Short mmCIF file of C-alpha atoms and ligand atoms in Angstrom, two decimals:
data_model
loop_
_atom_site.label_atom_id
_atom_site.label_comp_id
_atom_site.label_asym_id
_atom_site.label_seq_id
_atom_site.Cartn_x
_atom_site.Cartn_y
_atom_site.Cartn_z
CA UNK A 1 -10.47 -18.71 -20.29
CA UNK A 2 -7.55 -19.17 -22.66
CA UNK A 3 -5.09 -20.23 -19.96
CA UNK A 4 -5.41 -22.74 -17.22
CA UNK A 5 -5.37 -20.37 -14.27
CA UNK A 6 -7.84 -19.87 -11.44
CA UNK A 7 -9.51 -16.45 -11.81
CA UNK A 8 -8.05 -13.84 -9.48
CA UNK A 9 -10.02 -12.92 -6.35
CA UNK A 10 -11.59 -9.51 -7.08
CA UNK A 11 -12.23 -8.53 -3.46
CA UNK A 12 -9.15 -8.29 -1.27
CA UNK A 13 -8.63 -6.89 2.20
CA UNK A 14 -5.59 -5.81 4.16
CA UNK A 15 -5.29 -4.31 7.62
CA UNK A 16 -6.00 -0.78 6.30
CA UNK A 17 -7.30 -1.26 2.76
CA UNK A 18 -10.21 -2.68 0.82
CA UNK A 19 -9.61 -3.62 -2.85
CA UNK A 20 -12.60 -4.22 -5.13
CA UNK A 21 -13.71 -4.45 -8.75
CA UNK A 22 -14.36 -1.05 -10.37
CA UNK A 23 -17.94 0.21 -10.39
CA UNK A 24 -19.21 2.68 -13.00
CA UNK A 25 -19.61 5.22 -10.17
CA UNK A 26 -15.81 5.14 -9.72
CA UNK A 27 -15.52 7.06 -13.01
CA UNK A 28 -15.25 10.33 -11.03
CA UNK A 29 -12.20 9.01 -9.18
CA UNK A 30 -10.62 7.67 -12.35
CA UNK A 31 -10.88 11.17 -13.86
CA UNK A 32 -9.25 12.74 -10.79
CA UNK A 33 -6.36 10.29 -10.88
CA UNK A 34 -5.72 10.96 -14.56
CA UNK A 35 -5.94 14.68 -13.75
CA UNK A 36 -3.05 14.31 -11.29
CA UNK A 37 -0.90 12.89 -14.10
CA UNK A 38 -1.19 16.24 -15.86
CA UNK A 39 -2.56 14.76 -19.08
CA UNK A 40 -5.94 15.22 -20.79
CA UNK A 41 -8.78 14.14 -18.47
CA UNK A 42 -11.32 11.77 -20.04
CA UNK A 43 -14.96 12.84 -20.10
CA UNK A 44 -17.21 11.17 -17.55
CA UNK A 45 -18.70 9.04 -20.34
CA UNK A 46 -15.26 7.95 -21.55
CA UNK A 47 -14.19 7.07 -18.00
CA UNK A 48 -17.41 5.06 -17.52
CA UNK A 49 -16.79 3.22 -20.79
CA UNK A 50 -13.25 2.41 -19.74
CA UNK A 51 -14.63 0.88 -16.55
CA UNK A 52 -17.24 -1.13 -18.46
CA UNK A 53 -14.48 -2.48 -20.74
CA UNK A 54 -12.23 -3.20 -17.78
CA UNK A 55 -15.02 -5.23 -16.12
CA UNK A 56 -15.57 -7.17 -19.34
CA UNK A 57 -11.86 -7.94 -19.71
CA UNK A 58 -11.69 -8.96 -16.04
CA UNK A 59 -14.26 -11.67 -16.67
CA UNK A 60 -12.55 -12.78 -19.89
CA UNK A 61 -9.00 -12.77 -18.54
CA UNK A 62 -9.47 -13.51 -14.84
CA UNK A 63 -7.18 -10.61 -13.86
CA UNK A 64 -7.90 -6.93 -13.23
CA UNK A 65 -6.96 -3.68 -11.64
CA UNK A 66 -8.96 -3.11 -8.43
CA UNK A 67 -9.96 0.09 -6.69
CA UNK A 68 -8.34 0.81 -3.32
CA UNK A 69 -10.34 2.36 -0.49
CA UNK A 70 -9.19 2.94 3.05
CA UNK A 71 -11.23 0.73 5.38
CA UNK A 72 -11.60 3.29 8.19
CA UNK A 73 -12.32 6.38 6.08
CA UNK A 74 -14.01 4.59 3.16
CA UNK A 75 -12.38 6.98 0.70
CA UNK A 76 -11.05 6.02 -2.73
CA UNK A 77 -7.24 6.45 -2.84
CA UNK A 78 -6.24 4.69 -6.09
CA UNK A 79 -5.93 1.30 -7.72
CA UNK A 80 -3.70 -1.76 -7.80
CA UNK A 81 -3.94 -5.04 -9.63
CA UNK A 82 -2.79 -7.19 -12.51
CA UNK A 83 -2.69 -6.19 -16.16
CA UNK A 84 -1.28 -7.71 -19.34
CA UNK A 85 0.52 -4.40 -19.97
CA UNK A 86 3.76 -5.00 -21.88
CA UNK A 87 3.78 -8.67 -20.83
CA UNK A 88 1.32 -11.58 -21.18
CA UNK A 89 -1.76 -13.00 -19.49
CA UNK A 90 0.37 -15.92 -18.35
CA UNK A 91 2.97 -13.63 -16.77
CA UNK A 92 1.08 -10.39 -16.14
CA UNK A 93 2.28 -7.10 -14.73
CA UNK A 94 1.46 -5.70 -11.31
CA UNK A 95 0.43 -2.03 -11.51
CA UNK A 96 -0.62 0.69 -9.05
CA UNK A 97 -1.38 4.38 -8.84
CA UNK A 98 -2.48 6.42 -5.83
CA UNK A 99 -3.66 9.96 -5.25
CA UNK A 100 -0.75 12.16 -4.26
CA UNK A 101 -2.40 12.85 -0.90
CA UNK A 102 -2.11 9.14 -0.09
CA UNK A 103 1.58 8.72 -0.99
CA UNK A 104 4.28 7.92 1.54
CA UNK A 105 2.11 5.94 3.97
CA UNK A 106 2.95 2.44 2.79
CA UNK A 107 -0.41 1.99 1.05
CA UNK A 108 1.00 0.96 -2.33
CA UNK A 109 3.20 -1.67 -0.69
CA UNK A 110 0.26 -2.96 1.36
CA UNK A 111 -2.01 -3.17 -1.70
CA UNK A 112 0.67 -4.69 -3.95
CA UNK A 113 1.42 -7.37 -1.33
CA UNK A 114 -2.15 -8.62 -1.24
CA UNK A 115 -2.37 -8.47 -5.07
CA UNK A 116 0.81 -10.54 -5.20
CA UNK A 117 -0.83 -13.14 -2.91
CA UNK A 118 -3.90 -13.12 -5.15
CA UNK A 119 -1.69 -13.63 -8.23
CA UNK A 120 0.04 -16.56 -6.58
CA UNK A 121 -3.39 -18.06 -5.79
CA UNK A 122 -4.23 -18.07 -9.52
CA UNK A 123 -1.36 -20.53 -10.07
CA UNK A 124 1.01 -18.10 -11.80
CA UNK A 125 4.76 -18.55 -11.40
CA UNK A 126 6.19 -15.28 -12.68
CA UNK A 127 5.04 -11.66 -12.51
CA UNK A 128 6.50 -8.56 -14.12
CA UNK A 129 6.34 -4.83 -13.59
CA UNK A 130 7.66 -2.26 -16.06
CA UNK A 131 8.53 1.09 -14.54
CA UNK A 132 10.19 4.28 -15.77
CA UNK A 133 13.77 4.33 -14.46
CA UNK A 134 13.07 7.76 -12.89
CA UNK A 135 10.22 6.36 -10.76
CA UNK A 136 12.12 5.69 -7.54
CA UNK A 137 8.99 5.31 -5.39
CA UNK A 138 7.51 2.66 -7.68
CA UNK A 139 10.80 0.76 -7.94
CA UNK A 140 11.10 0.81 -4.14
CA UNK A 141 7.58 -0.64 -3.74
CA UNK A 142 8.55 -3.49 -6.06
CA UNK A 143 11.79 -4.09 -4.18
CA UNK A 144 9.86 -4.26 -0.90
CA UNK A 145 7.59 -7.03 -2.25
CA UNK A 146 10.43 -9.14 -3.63
CA UNK A 147 10.80 -8.05 -7.26
CA UNK A 148 14.27 -7.99 -8.79
CA UNK A 149 15.72 -5.93 -11.64
CA UNK A 150 15.70 -8.01 -14.84
CA UNK A 151 16.55 -5.82 -17.83
CA UNK A 152 15.82 -2.42 -19.39
CA UNK A 153 14.26 -1.34 -22.65
CA UNK A 154 13.96 2.15 -24.09
CA UNK A 155 11.07 3.99 -25.69
CA UNK A 156 10.48 7.61 -26.68
CA UNK A 157 10.07 8.54 -23.00
CA UNK A 158 13.31 6.94 -21.85
CA UNK A 159 14.44 3.88 -19.93
CA UNK A 160 11.88 1.30 -18.83
CA UNK A 161 13.01 -1.09 -16.13
CA UNK A 162 11.60 -4.63 -16.27
CA UNK A 163 11.29 -6.10 -12.78
CA UNK A 164 10.46 -9.74 -12.17
CA UNK A 165 9.05 -11.73 -9.25
CA UNK A 166 9.57 -15.48 -9.45
CA UNK A 167 7.11 -17.40 -7.33
C1 COA B 1 4.43 4.60 -6.91
C2 COA B 1 3.36 4.90 -5.87
C3 COA B 1 2.14 4.03 -6.12
C4 COA B 1 3.94 4.60 -4.48
O1 COA B 1 2.88 4.73 -3.51
P1 COA B 1 3.15 4.88 -1.94
O2 COA B 1 1.92 4.44 -1.22
O3 COA B 1 3.68 6.23 -1.65
O4 COA B 1 4.30 3.78 -1.72
P2 COA B 1 4.79 3.21 -0.30
O5 COA B 1 4.59 4.25 0.75
O6 COA B 1 4.21 1.86 -0.11
O7 COA B 1 6.35 3.01 -0.60
C5 COA B 1 7.11 4.01 -1.27
C6 COA B 1 8.59 3.79 -1.00
O8 COA B 1 9.34 4.61 -1.89
C7 COA B 1 10.17 5.48 -1.14
N1 COA B 1 10.27 6.73 -1.90
C8 COA B 1 9.27 7.52 -2.31
N2 COA B 1 9.76 8.57 -2.99
C9 COA B 1 11.10 8.41 -3.01
C10 COA B 1 12.18 9.18 -3.55
N3 COA B 1 11.95 10.29 -4.26
N4 COA B 1 13.43 8.72 -3.39
C11 COA B 1 13.67 7.59 -2.70
N5 COA B 1 12.68 6.81 -2.15
C12 COA B 1 11.44 7.25 -2.31
C13 COA B 1 9.46 5.65 0.18
O9 COA B 1 10.35 6.12 1.17
C14 COA B 1 9.00 4.21 0.40
O10 COA B 1 10.07 3.36 0.74
P3 COA B 1 10.39 2.97 2.31
O11 COA B 1 9.16 2.27 2.84
O12 COA B 1 11.58 2.10 2.22
O13 COA B 1 10.62 4.27 3.05
C15 COA B 1 2.93 6.38 -5.91
O14 COA B 1 4.08 7.18 -5.82
C16 COA B 1 2.16 6.76 -7.18
O15 COA B 1 0.96 6.56 -7.26
N6 COA B 1 2.84 7.35 -8.16
C17 COA B 1 2.19 7.76 -9.41
C18 COA B 1 1.78 6.59 -10.25
C19 COA B 1 2.90 5.64 -10.55
O16 COA B 1 4.04 6.07 -10.73
N7 COA B 1 2.57 4.35 -10.59
C20 COA B 1 3.53 3.33 -10.92
C21 COA B 1 3.69 3.27 -12.40
S1 COA B 1 4.86 2.00 -12.81
#
């Protein structure tokens, strides 16, 4: 690894959720999630390749997005984890996305909390999350796990809020 961090734990549990490394068989769920965004859905092969690449990068970088399944039902509801995103490997971003049917039950906050603990365990001291200013639910999740507004930037889609969590 390029940086001197402990690799992130890729299997995390909370009271209601189970977070794990992506498997190729999760490609079907990845396609459904993208479908809910209302953009072009990748083919099954493309989704599988994205997962293969994600697994490779996870080993190289020691951080990753993880699938989220509910422990009781065993169903896939989305993902949460760490990405380089617009930031760096040293100060990565926390990211999450859930099926609409799973919104509003505190799942994103629960998953992001355990990912935050896992990030702290790698020895990192600062995390970021960049969120569209319109995305009230996402900004609220960040607020609930101790992120603070830092600054805004603008791209062709509008204002992007940079939120920071100092550890
Ligand atoms: C962002 C997202 C992950 C939140 O998931 P979730 O499981 O519903 O989040 P939680 O239930 O843990 O918390 C959501 C909070 O936002 C609040 N909220 C949601 N919609 C809101 C709205 N329109 N206005 C004000 N508050 C809102 C909820 O009330 C809750 O806060 P509370 O606990 O204080 O009541 C989910 O909406 C999602 O997947 N969105 C699409 C993908 C996305 O935007 N990802 C983030 C990209 S940066």
